[in-house]
Amino acid sequence: MASIYCCKECGTNLNLRSTYLFPPDFYFEAGNKGTLSFAMIDATKFNFEKEDKFRPFFETLDYWGIQRNRIKMKCTSCGKLVGYVYDDGPPLTESAGQFHMGPSQVIPRCPRYRFKIKALTISSET
């Protein structure tokens, strides 16, 4: 049974397919709590806005912050923020990673389209 995912603000069908939905227990570096993550989306349903955020904190003298690069996804119809695009999906290559210690940020990764559950209306297709 397929699900229909709509924007909670305006009710527009976002054309998200359950076949591209990652399992809820799939591990992502940016987390997965309170969200649905898709491997592919219909890009015509969204406006994309690049976001670069720097959060300073001081752990040591040499390490003093985190830079977050992500892309906001907004509904084309109403402009409501529905989620983000992260680059922490499955690796694009079968390589063992840097120093053969598994996938790392050095290996290019597939994009992950992460939607906030509270921004979607989910109904079953009959």
PDB file of C-alpha atoms in Angstrom:
ATOM      1  CA  MET A   1       0.000   0.000   0.000  1.00  0.00           C
ATOM      2  CA  ALA A   2       1.461   3.333  -1.040  1.00  0.00           C
ATOM      3  CA  SER A   3       1.368   6.501   1.016  1.00  0.00           C
ATOM      4  CA  ILE A   4       0.664  10.024  -0.193  1.00  0.00           C
ATOM      5  CA  TYR A   5       2.862  12.750   1.294  1.00  0.00           C
ATOM      6  CA  CYS A   6       1.447  16.295   1.199  1.00  0.00           C
ATOM      7  CA  CYS A   7       2.554  19.673   2.540  1.00  0.00           C
ATOM      8  CA  LYS A   8       0.760  20.272   5.841  1.00  0.00           C
ATOM      9  CA  GLU A   9       0.471  24.023   5.162  1.00  0.00           C
ATOM     10  CA  CYS A  10      -1.179  24.037   1.714  1.00  0.00           C
ATOM     11  CA  GLY A  11      -2.066  20.372   1.045  1.00  0.00           C
ATOM     12  CA  THR A  12      -0.012  20.092  -2.162  1.00  0.00           C
ATOM     13  CA  ASN A  13       0.961  16.530  -3.104  1.00  0.00           C
ATOM     14  CA  LEU A  14       4.783  16.446  -2.915  1.00  0.00           C
ATOM     15  CA  ASN A  15       4.980  13.356  -5.148  1.00  0.00           C
ATOM     16  CA  LEU A  16       7.226  11.444  -2.705  1.00  0.00           C
ATOM     17  CA  ARG A  17       7.394   7.708  -3.373  1.00  0.00           C
ATOM     18  CA  SER A  18       7.542   5.127  -0.572  1.00  0.00           C
ATOM     19  CA  THR A  19       9.875   2.984  -2.702  1.00  0.00           C
ATOM     20  CA  TYR A  20      12.628   5.606  -2.198  1.00  0.00           C
ATOM     21  CA  LEU A  21      12.071   5.834   1.578  1.00  0.00           C
ATOM     22  CA  PHE A  22      15.032   4.779   3.743  1.00  0.00           C
ATOM     23  CA  PRO A  23      14.223   2.302   6.558  1.00  0.00           C
ATOM     24  CA  PRO A  24      13.669   3.995   9.949  1.00  0.00           C
ATOM     25  CA  ASP A  25      16.683   2.217  11.511  1.00  0.00           C
ATOM     26  CA  PHE A  26      19.128   3.276   8.736  1.00  0.00           C
ATOM     27  CA  TYR A  27      22.123   5.112  10.276  1.00  0.00           C
ATOM     28  CA  PHE A  28      22.900   8.680   9.177  1.00  0.00           C
ATOM     29  CA  GLU A  29      25.598  10.982  10.560  1.00  0.00           C
ATOM     30  CA  ALA A  30      23.130  13.873  10.848  1.00  0.00           C
ATOM     31  CA  GLY A  31      20.559  11.737  12.670  1.00  0.00           C
ATOM     32  CA  ASN A  32      17.085  10.616  11.684  1.00  0.00           C
ATOM     33  CA  LYS A  33      14.851  11.431  14.679  1.00  0.00           C
ATOM     34  CA  GLY A  34      11.396  12.787  13.823  1.00  0.00           C
ATOM     35  CA  THR A  35      12.076  12.704  10.091  1.00  0.00           C
ATOM     36  CA  LEU A  36      11.501  10.680   6.950  1.00  0.00           C
ATOM     37  CA  SER A  37      14.460  10.276   4.600  1.00  0.00           C
ATOM     38  CA  PHE A  38      14.170   9.650   0.864  1.00  0.00           C
ATOM     39  CA  ALA A  39      16.844   8.687  -1.673  1.00  0.00           C
ATOM     40  CA  MET A  40      15.095  10.495  -4.573  1.00  0.00           C
ATOM     41  CA  ILE A  41      12.437  13.196  -4.930  1.00  0.00           C
ATOM     42  CA  ASP A  42      10.579  15.108  -7.640  1.00  0.00           C
ATOM     43  CA  ALA A  43      12.640  18.331  -7.721  1.00  0.00           C
ATOM     44  CA  THR A  44       9.841  20.288  -9.444  1.00  0.00           C
ATOM     45  CA  LYS A  45       7.799  20.244  -6.212  1.00  0.00           C
ATOM     46  CA  PHE A  46      10.449  22.092  -4.170  1.00  0.00           C
ATOM     47  CA  ASN A  47      12.483  25.295  -4.082  1.00  0.00           C
ATOM     48  CA  PHE A  48      16.052  24.758  -2.898  1.00  0.00           C
ATOM     49  CA  GLU A  49      17.981  27.314  -0.836  1.00  0.00           C
ATOM     50  CA  LYS A  50      21.632  26.818   0.165  1.00  0.00           C
ATOM     51  CA  GLU A  51      22.418  27.286   3.874  1.00  0.00           C
ATOM     52  CA  ASP A  52      25.925  27.608   5.322  1.00  0.00           C
ATOM     53  CA  LYS A  53      25.964  27.752   9.094  1.00  0.00           C
ATOM     54  CA  PHE A  54      28.948  28.023  11.386  1.00  0.00           C
ATOM     55  CA  ARG A  55      28.549  27.104  15.046  1.00  0.00           C
ATOM     56  CA  PRO A  56      31.570  28.094  17.087  1.00  0.00           C
ATOM     57  CA  PHE A  57      32.538  26.189  20.191  1.00  0.00           C
ATOM     58  CA  PHE A  58      35.911  25.642  21.759  1.00  0.00           C
ATOM     59  CA  GLU A  59      37.042  22.102  22.487  1.00  0.00           C
ATOM     60  CA  THR A  60      40.790  22.676  22.166  1.00  0.00           C
ATOM     61  CA  LEU A  61      42.963  25.486  20.857  1.00  0.00           C
ATOM     62  CA  ASP A  62      43.149  23.785  17.447  1.00  0.00           C
ATOM     63  CA  TYR A  63      39.507  22.688  17.132  1.00  0.00           C
ATOM     64  CA  TRP A  64      36.990  25.465  17.493  1.00  0.00           C
ATOM     65  CA  GLY A  65      33.830  24.920  15.504  1.00  0.00           C
ATOM     66  CA  ILE A  66      31.527  23.059  13.185  1.00  0.00           C
ATOM     67  CA  GLN A  67      30.548  24.200   9.723  1.00  0.00           C
ATOM     68  CA  ARG A  68      27.250  22.830   8.458  1.00  0.00           C
ATOM     69  CA  ASN A  69      26.482  22.879   4.765  1.00  0.00           C
ATOM     70  CA  ARG A  70      22.971  21.854   3.838  1.00  0.00           C
ATOM     71  CA  ILE A  71      20.201  22.842   1.478  1.00  0.00           C
ATOM     72  CA  LYS A  72      16.721  23.871   2.601  1.00  0.00           C
ATOM     73  CA  MET A  73      13.739  22.383   0.777  1.00  0.00           C
ATOM     74  CA  LYS A  74      10.636  24.561   0.609  1.00  0.00           C
ATOM     75  CA  CYS A  75       7.236  23.735  -0.864  1.00  0.00           C
ATOM     76  CA  THR A  76       6.879  25.392  -4.276  1.00  0.00           C
ATOM     77  CA  SER A  77       3.220  26.283  -3.658  1.00  0.00           C
ATOM     78  CA  CYS A  78       3.371  27.965  -0.244  1.00  0.00           C
ATOM     79  CA  GLY A  79       7.093  28.401   0.535  1.00  0.00           C
ATOM     80  CA  LYS A  80       6.908  26.437   3.816  1.00  0.00           C
ATOM     81  CA  LEU A  81      10.128  24.720   4.940  1.00  0.00           C
ATOM     82  CA  VAL A  82       9.539  20.969   4.707  1.00  0.00           C
ATOM     83  CA  GLY A  83      13.060  19.573   5.080  1.00  0.00           C
ATOM     84  CA  TYR A  84      16.739  19.590   4.186  1.00  0.00           C
ATOM     85  CA  VAL A  85      19.132  17.905   1.770  1.00  0.00           C
ATOM     86  CA  TYR A  86      22.159  16.304   3.458  1.00  0.00           C
ATOM     87  CA  ASP A  87      25.150  14.602   1.875  1.00  0.00           C
ATOM     88  CA  ASP A  88      25.331  11.722   4.357  1.00  0.00           C
ATOM     89  CA  GLY A  89      23.536   9.066   2.300  1.00  0.00           C
ATOM     90  CA  PRO A  90      25.039   5.786   1.139  1.00  0.00           C
ATOM     91  CA  PRO A  91      28.512   5.982  -0.445  1.00  0.00           C
ATOM     92  CA  LEU A  92      28.651   6.417  -4.232  1.00  0.00           C
ATOM     93  CA  THR A  93      31.564   3.984  -4.444  1.00  0.00           C
ATOM     94  CA  GLU A  94      32.404   0.532  -3.130  1.00  0.00           C
ATOM     95  CA  SER A  95      35.758   1.753  -1.769  1.00  0.00           C
ATOM     96  CA  ALA A  96      36.791   0.743   1.733  1.00  0.00           C
ATOM     97  CA  GLY A  97      37.369   4.381   2.615  1.00  0.00           C
ATOM     98  CA  GLN A  98      40.326   6.339   3.821  1.00  0.00           C
ATOM     99  CA  PHE A  99      42.862   4.029   5.507  1.00  0.00           C
ATOM    100  CA  HIS A 100      40.379   1.146   4.923  1.00  0.00           C
ATOM    101  CA  MET A 101      38.346   2.209   7.964  1.00  0.00           C
ATOM    102  CA  GLY A 102      34.963   2.358   6.228  1.00  0.00           C
ATOM    103  CA  PRO A 103      33.145   5.194   4.466  1.00  0.00           C
ATOM    104  CA  SER A 104      34.086   8.679   5.562  1.00  0.00           C
ATOM    105  CA  GLN A 105      33.540  12.248   4.407  1.00  0.00           C
ATOM    106  CA  VAL A 106      36.374  11.726   1.884  1.00  0.00           C
ATOM    107  CA  ILE A 107      34.192   9.337  -0.139  1.00  0.00           C
ATOM    108  CA  PRO A 108      31.436  11.097  -2.135  1.00  0.00           C
ATOM    109  CA  ARG A 109      27.974  10.256  -0.842  1.00  0.00           C
ATOM    110  CA  CYS A 110      24.468  10.233  -2.296  1.00  0.00           C
ATOM    111  CA  PRO A 111      22.197  13.069  -1.241  1.00  0.00           C
ATOM    112  CA  ARG A 112      19.572  12.323   1.394  1.00  0.00           C
ATOM    113  CA  TYR A 113      16.302  14.253   1.328  1.00  0.00           C
ATOM    114  CA  ARG A 114      15.199  14.559   4.952  1.00  0.00           C
ATOM    115  CA  PHE A 115      11.639  15.718   5.638  1.00  0.00           C
ATOM    116  CA  LYS A 116      10.283  16.834   8.992  1.00  0.00           C
ATOM    117  CA  ILE A 117       7.309  14.628   9.895  1.00  0.00           C
ATOM    118  CA  LYS A 118       5.463  17.603  11.415  1.00  0.00           C
ATOM    119  CA  ALA A 119       5.649  19.428   8.034  1.00  0.00           C
ATOM    120  CA  LEU A 120       3.943  16.567   6.125  1.00  0.00           C
ATOM    121  CA  THR A 121       0.459  15.126   5.975  1.00  0.00           C
ATOM    122  CA  ILE A 122       0.664  11.377   5.348  1.00  0.00           C
ATOM    123  CA  SER A 123      -2.338   9.431   4.084  1.00  0.00           C
ATOM    124  CA  SER A 124      -2.820   5.962   2.595  1.00  0.00           C
ATOM    125  CA  GLU A 125      -3.697   5.539  -1.064  1.00  0.00           C
ATOM    126  CA  THR A 126      -6.759   3.392  -1.614  1.00  0.00           C
TER     127      THR A 126
END
